PDB file of C-alpha atoms in Angstrom:
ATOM      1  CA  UNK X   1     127.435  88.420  95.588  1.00 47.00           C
ATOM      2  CA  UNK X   2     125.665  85.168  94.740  1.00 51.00           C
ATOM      3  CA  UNK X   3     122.734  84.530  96.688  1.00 53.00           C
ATOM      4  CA  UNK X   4     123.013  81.302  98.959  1.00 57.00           C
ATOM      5  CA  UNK X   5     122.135  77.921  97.076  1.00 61.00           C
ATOM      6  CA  UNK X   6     121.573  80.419  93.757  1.00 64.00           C
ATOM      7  CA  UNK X   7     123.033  79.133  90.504  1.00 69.00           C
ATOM      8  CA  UNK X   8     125.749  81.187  89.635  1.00 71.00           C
ATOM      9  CA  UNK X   9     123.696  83.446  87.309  1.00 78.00           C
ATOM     10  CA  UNK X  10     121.792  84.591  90.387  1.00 80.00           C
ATOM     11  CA  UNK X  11     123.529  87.617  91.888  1.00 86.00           C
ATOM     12  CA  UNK X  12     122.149  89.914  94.330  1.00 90.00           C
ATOM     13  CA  UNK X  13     123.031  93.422  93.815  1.00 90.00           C
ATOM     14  CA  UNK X  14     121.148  95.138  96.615  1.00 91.00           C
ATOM     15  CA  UNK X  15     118.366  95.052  99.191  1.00 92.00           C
ATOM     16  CA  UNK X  16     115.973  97.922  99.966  1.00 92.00           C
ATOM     17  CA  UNK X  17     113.288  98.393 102.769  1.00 89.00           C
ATOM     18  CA  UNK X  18     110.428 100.384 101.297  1.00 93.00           C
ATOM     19  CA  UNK X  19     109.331 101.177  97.945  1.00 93.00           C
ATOM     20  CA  UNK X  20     111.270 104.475  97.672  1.00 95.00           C
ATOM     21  CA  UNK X  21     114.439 102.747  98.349  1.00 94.00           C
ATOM     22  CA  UNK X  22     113.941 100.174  95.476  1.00 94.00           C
ATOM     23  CA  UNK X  23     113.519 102.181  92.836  1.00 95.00           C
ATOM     24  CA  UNK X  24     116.717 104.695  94.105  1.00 95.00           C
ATOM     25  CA  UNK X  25     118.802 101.295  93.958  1.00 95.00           C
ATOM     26  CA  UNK X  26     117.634  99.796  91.207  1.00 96.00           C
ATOM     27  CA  UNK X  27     117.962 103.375  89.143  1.00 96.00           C
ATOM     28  CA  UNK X  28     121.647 102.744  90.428  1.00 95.00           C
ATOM     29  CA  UNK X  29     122.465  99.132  89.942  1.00 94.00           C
ATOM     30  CA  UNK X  30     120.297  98.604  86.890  1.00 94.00           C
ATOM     31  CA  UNK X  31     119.220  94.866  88.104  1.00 95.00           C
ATOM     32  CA  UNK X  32     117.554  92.636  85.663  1.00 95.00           C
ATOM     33  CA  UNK X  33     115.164  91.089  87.793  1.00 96.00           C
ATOM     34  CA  UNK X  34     113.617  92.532  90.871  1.00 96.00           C
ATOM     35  CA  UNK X  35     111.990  90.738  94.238  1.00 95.00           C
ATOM     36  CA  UNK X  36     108.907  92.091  95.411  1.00 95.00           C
ATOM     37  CA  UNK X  37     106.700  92.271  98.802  1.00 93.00           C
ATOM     38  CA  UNK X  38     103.437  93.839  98.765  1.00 90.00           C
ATOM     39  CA  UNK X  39     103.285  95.368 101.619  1.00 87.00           C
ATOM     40  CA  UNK X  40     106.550  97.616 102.201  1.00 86.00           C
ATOM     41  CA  UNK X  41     105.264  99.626 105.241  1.00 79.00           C
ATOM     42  CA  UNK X  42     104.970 103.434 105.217  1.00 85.00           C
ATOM     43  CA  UNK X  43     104.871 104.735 101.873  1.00 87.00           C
ATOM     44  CA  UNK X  44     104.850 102.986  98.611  1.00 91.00           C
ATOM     45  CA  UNK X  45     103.290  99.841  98.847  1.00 91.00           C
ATOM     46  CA  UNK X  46     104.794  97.167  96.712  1.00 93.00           C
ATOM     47  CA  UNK X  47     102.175  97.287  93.417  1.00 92.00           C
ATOM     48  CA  UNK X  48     102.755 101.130  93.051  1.00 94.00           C
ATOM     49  CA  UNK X  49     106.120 100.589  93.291  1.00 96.00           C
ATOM     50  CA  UNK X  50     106.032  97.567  90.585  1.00 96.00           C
ATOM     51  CA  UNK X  51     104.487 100.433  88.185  1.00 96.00           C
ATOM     52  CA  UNK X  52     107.433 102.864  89.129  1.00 96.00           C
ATOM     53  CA  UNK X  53     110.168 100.474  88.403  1.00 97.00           C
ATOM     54  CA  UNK X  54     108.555  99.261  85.372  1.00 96.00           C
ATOM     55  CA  UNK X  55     108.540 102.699  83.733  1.00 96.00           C
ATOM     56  CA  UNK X  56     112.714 102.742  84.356  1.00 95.00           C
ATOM     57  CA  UNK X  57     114.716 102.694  81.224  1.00 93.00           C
ATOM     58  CA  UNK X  58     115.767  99.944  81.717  1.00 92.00           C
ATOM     59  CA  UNK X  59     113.082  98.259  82.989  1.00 95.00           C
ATOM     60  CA  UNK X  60     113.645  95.692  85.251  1.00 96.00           C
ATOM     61  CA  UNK X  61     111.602  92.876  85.406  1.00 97.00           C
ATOM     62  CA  UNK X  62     109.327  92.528  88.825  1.00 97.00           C
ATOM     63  CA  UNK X  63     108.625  88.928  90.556  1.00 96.00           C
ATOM     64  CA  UNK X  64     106.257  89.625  93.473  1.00 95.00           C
ATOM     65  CA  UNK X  65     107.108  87.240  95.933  1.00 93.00           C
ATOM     66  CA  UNK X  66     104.492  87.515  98.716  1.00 90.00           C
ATOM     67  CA  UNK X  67     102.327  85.388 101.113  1.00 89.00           C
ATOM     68  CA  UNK X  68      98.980  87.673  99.557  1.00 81.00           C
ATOM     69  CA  UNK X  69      97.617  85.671  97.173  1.00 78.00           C
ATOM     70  CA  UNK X  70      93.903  87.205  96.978  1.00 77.00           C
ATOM     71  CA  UNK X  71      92.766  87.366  93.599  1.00 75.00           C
ATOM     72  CA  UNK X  72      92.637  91.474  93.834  1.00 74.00           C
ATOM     73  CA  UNK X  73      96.353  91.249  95.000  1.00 83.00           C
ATOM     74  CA  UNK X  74      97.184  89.048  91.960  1.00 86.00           C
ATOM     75  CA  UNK X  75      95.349  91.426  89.771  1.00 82.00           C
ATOM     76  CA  UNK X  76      96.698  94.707  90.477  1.00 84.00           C
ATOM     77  CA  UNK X  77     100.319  93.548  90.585  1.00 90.00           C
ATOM     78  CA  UNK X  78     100.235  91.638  87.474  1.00 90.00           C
ATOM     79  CA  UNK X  79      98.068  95.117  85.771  1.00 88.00           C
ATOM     80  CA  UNK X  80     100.970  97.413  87.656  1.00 93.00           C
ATOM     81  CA  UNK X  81     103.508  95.158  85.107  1.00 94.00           C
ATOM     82  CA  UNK X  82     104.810  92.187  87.291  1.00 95.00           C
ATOM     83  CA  UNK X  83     106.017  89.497  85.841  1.00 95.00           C
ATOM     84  CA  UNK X  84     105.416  86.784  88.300  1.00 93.00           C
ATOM     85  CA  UNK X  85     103.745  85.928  90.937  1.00 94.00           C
ATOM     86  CA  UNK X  86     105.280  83.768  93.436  1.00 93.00           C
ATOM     87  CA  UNK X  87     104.182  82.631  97.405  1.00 92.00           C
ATOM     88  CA  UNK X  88     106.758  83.490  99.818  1.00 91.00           C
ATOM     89  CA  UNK X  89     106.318  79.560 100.660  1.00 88.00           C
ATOM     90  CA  UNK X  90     108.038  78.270  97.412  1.00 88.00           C
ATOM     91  CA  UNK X  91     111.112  76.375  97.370  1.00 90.00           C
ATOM     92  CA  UNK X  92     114.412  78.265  96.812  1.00 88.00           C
ATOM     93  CA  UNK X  93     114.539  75.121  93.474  1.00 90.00           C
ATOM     94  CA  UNK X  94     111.047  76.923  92.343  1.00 91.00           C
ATOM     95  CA  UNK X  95     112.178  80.546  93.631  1.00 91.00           C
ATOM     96  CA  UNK X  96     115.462  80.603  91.683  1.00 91.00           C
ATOM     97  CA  UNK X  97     113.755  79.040  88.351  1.00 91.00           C
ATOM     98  CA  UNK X  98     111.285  81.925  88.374  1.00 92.00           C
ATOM     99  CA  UNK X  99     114.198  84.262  89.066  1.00 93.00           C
ATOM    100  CA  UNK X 100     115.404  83.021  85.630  1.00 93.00           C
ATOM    101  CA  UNK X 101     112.586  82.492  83.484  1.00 93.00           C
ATOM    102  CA  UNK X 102     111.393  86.643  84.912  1.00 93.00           C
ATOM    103  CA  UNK X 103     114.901  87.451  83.655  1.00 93.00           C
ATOM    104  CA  UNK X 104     113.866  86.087  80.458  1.00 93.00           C
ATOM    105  CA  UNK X 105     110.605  87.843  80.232  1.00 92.00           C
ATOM    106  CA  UNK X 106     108.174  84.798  80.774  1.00 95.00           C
ATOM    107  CA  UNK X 107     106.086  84.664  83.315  1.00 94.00           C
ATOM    108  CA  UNK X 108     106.380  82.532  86.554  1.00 93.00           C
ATOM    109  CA  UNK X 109     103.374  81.832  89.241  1.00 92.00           C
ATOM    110  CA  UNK X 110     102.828  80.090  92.157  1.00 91.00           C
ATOM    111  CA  UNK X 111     101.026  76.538  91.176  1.00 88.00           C
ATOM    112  CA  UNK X 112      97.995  77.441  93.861  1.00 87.00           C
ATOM    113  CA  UNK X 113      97.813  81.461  92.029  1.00 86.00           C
ATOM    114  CA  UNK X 114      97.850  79.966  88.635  1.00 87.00           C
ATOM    115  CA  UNK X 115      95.756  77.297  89.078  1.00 84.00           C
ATOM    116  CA  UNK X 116      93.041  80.144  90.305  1.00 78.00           C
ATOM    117  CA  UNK X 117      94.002  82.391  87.680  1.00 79.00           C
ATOM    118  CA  UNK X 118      93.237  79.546  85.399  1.00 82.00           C
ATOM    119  CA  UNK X 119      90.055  79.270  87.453  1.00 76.00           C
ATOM    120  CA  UNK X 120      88.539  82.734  86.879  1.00 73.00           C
ATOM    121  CA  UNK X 121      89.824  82.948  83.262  1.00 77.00           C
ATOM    122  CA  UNK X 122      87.596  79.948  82.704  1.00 78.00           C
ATOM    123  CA  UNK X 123      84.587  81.096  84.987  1.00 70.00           C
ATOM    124  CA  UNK X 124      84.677  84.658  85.012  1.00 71.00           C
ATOM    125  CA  UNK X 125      82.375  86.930  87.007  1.00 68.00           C
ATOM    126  CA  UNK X 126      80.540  89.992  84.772  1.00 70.00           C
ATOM    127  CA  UNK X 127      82.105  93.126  85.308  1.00 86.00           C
ATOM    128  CA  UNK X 128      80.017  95.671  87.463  1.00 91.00           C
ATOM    129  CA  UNK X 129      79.002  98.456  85.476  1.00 92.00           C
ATOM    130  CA  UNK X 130      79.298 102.083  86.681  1.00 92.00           C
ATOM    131  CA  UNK X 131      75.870 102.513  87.707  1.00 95.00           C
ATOM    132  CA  UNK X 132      76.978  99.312  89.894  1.00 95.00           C
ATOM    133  CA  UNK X 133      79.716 100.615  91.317  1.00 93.00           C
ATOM    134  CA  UNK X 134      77.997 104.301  92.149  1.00 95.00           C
ATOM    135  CA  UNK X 135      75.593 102.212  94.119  1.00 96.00           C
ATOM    136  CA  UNK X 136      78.053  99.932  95.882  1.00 95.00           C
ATOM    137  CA  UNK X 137      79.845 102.749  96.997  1.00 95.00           C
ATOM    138  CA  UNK X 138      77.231 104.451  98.481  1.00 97.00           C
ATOM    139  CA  UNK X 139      76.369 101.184  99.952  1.00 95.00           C
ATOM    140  CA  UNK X 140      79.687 100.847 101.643  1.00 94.00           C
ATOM    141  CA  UNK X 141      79.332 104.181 103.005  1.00 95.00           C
ATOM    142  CA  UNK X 142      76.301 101.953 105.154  1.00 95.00           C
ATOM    143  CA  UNK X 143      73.306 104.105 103.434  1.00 96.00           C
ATOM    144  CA  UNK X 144      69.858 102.812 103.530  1.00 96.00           C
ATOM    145  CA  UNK X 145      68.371 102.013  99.523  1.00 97.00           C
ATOM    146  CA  UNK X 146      66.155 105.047  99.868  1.00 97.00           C
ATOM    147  CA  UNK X 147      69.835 107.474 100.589  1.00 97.00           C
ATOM    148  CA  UNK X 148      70.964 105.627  97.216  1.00 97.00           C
ATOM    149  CA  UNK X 149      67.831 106.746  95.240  1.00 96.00           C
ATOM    150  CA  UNK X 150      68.239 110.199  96.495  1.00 97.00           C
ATOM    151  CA  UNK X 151      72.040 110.687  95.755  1.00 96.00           C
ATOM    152  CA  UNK X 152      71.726 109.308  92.420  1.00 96.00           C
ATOM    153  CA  UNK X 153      68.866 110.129  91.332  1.00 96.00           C
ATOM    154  CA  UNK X 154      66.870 106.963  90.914  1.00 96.00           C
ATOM    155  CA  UNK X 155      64.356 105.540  92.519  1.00 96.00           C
ATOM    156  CA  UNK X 156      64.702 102.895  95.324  1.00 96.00           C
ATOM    157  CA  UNK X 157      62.943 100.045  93.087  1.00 96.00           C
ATOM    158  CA  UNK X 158      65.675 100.900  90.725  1.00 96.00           C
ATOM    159  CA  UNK X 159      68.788 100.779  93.593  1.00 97.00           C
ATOM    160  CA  UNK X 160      67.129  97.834  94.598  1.00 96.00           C
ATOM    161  CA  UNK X 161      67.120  96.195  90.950  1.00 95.00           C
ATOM    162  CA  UNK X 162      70.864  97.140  90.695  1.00 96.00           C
ATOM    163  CA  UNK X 163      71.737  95.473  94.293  1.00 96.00           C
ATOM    164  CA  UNK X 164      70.338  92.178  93.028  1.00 94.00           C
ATOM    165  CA  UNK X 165      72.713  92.425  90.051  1.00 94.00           C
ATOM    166  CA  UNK X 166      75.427  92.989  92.078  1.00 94.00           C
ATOM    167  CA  UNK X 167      74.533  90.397  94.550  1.00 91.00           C
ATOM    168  CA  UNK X 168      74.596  87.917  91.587  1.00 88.00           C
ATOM    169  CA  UNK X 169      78.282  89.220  90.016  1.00 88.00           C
ATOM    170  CA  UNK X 170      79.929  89.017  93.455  1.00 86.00           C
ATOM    171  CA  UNK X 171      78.317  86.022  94.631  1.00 82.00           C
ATOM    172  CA  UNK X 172      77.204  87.139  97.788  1.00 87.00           C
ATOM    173  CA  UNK X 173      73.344  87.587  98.820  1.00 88.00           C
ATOM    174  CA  UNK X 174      73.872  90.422 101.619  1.00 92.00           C
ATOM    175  CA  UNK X 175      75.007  94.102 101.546  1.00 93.00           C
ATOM    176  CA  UNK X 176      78.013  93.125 103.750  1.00 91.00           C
ATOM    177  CA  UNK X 177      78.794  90.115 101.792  1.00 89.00           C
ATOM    178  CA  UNK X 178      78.919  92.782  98.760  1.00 91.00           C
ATOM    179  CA  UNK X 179      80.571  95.416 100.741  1.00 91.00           C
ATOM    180  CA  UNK X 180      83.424  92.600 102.088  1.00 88.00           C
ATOM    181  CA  UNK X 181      83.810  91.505  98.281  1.00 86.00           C
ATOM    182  CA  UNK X 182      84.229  94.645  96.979  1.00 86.00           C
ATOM    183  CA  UNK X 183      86.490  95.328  99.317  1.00 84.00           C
ATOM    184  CA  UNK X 184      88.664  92.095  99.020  1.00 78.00           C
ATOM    185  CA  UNK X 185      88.756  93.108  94.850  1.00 77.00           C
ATOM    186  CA  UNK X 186      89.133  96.542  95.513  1.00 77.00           C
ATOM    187  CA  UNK X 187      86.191  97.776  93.819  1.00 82.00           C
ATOM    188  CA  UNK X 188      85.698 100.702  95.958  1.00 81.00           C
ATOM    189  CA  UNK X 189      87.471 103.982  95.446  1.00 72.00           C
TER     190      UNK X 189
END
């Protein structure tokens, strides 16, 4: 059936409520173009479910369409294989012209998410390295520098060293600034 206010190459073949349900109706109705949420309540959320529809034959295409617009959130869906990005509080004129150009393969974002995609493409941070991340977990697990040395085998001047770095990569100057960005990026495992 057409959607409401769609052009008439908009048709909605189906709706589903969790991520389990999408891919069982789109392995049935084949769509071109699917509509994502992030979060799709118990079970799948909506990037792991991106990466399941993407591996279909044939694949459709996957427009999040969201109101999480945190860089990590951008990241992981676009990495999982979506093809746009979109704020649930876009026009249906801008929602329906990113329906068509994902149906096309191009991309489509949300002016505020591209405009801080653009951002961080131009002023990205350094990647942590793994010796980073070893440490930042064990900070988020609340132990003291000394615990760090002793779990990894360094010495504290040396976890201490490595905090600074991190400090300056994240742009944060505490261990719960570092903690709450690593979070937000979902550098923790």
């Amino acid at each position: 059936m057409p959607a409401t206010g769609a052009p008439p190459d908009v048709e909605v073949v189906g709706e589903a409520g969790s991520g389990e349900e999408a891919l069982a109706l789109a392995r049935k109705a084949a769509p071109d173009v699917v509509l994502m949420d992030l979060q799709l309540g118990e079970g799948m959320d909506g990037v792991e479910t991106t990466r399941r529809l993407r591996a279909l034959t044939p694949a459709p295409h996957v427009l999040v369409l969201t109101t999480y617009d945190t860089d990590a959130d951008v990241t992981r869906a676009v990495e999982a294989g979506a093809t746009g990005y979109l704020l649930k509080a876009e026009r249906a004129e801008d929602l329906f012209s990113a329906i068509q150009a994902a149906a096309q393969g191009r991309p489509a974002l949300s002016p505020p998410v591209a405009g801080r995609v653009m951002s961080r493409l131009r002023n990205p941070r350094p990647a942590l390295t793994p010796r980073e991340r070893d440490i930042l977990a064990h900070l988020a697990r609340g132990l003291p520098n000394h615990a760090i040395a002793r779990a990894l085998y360094i010495s504290e001047a040396t976890v201490k060293t490595h905090l600074r770095r991190i400090y300056d990569k994240l742009g944060v100057d505490t261990r719960a600034g570092a903690v709450a960005v690593a979070k937000e990026q979902r550098l923790l495992p």
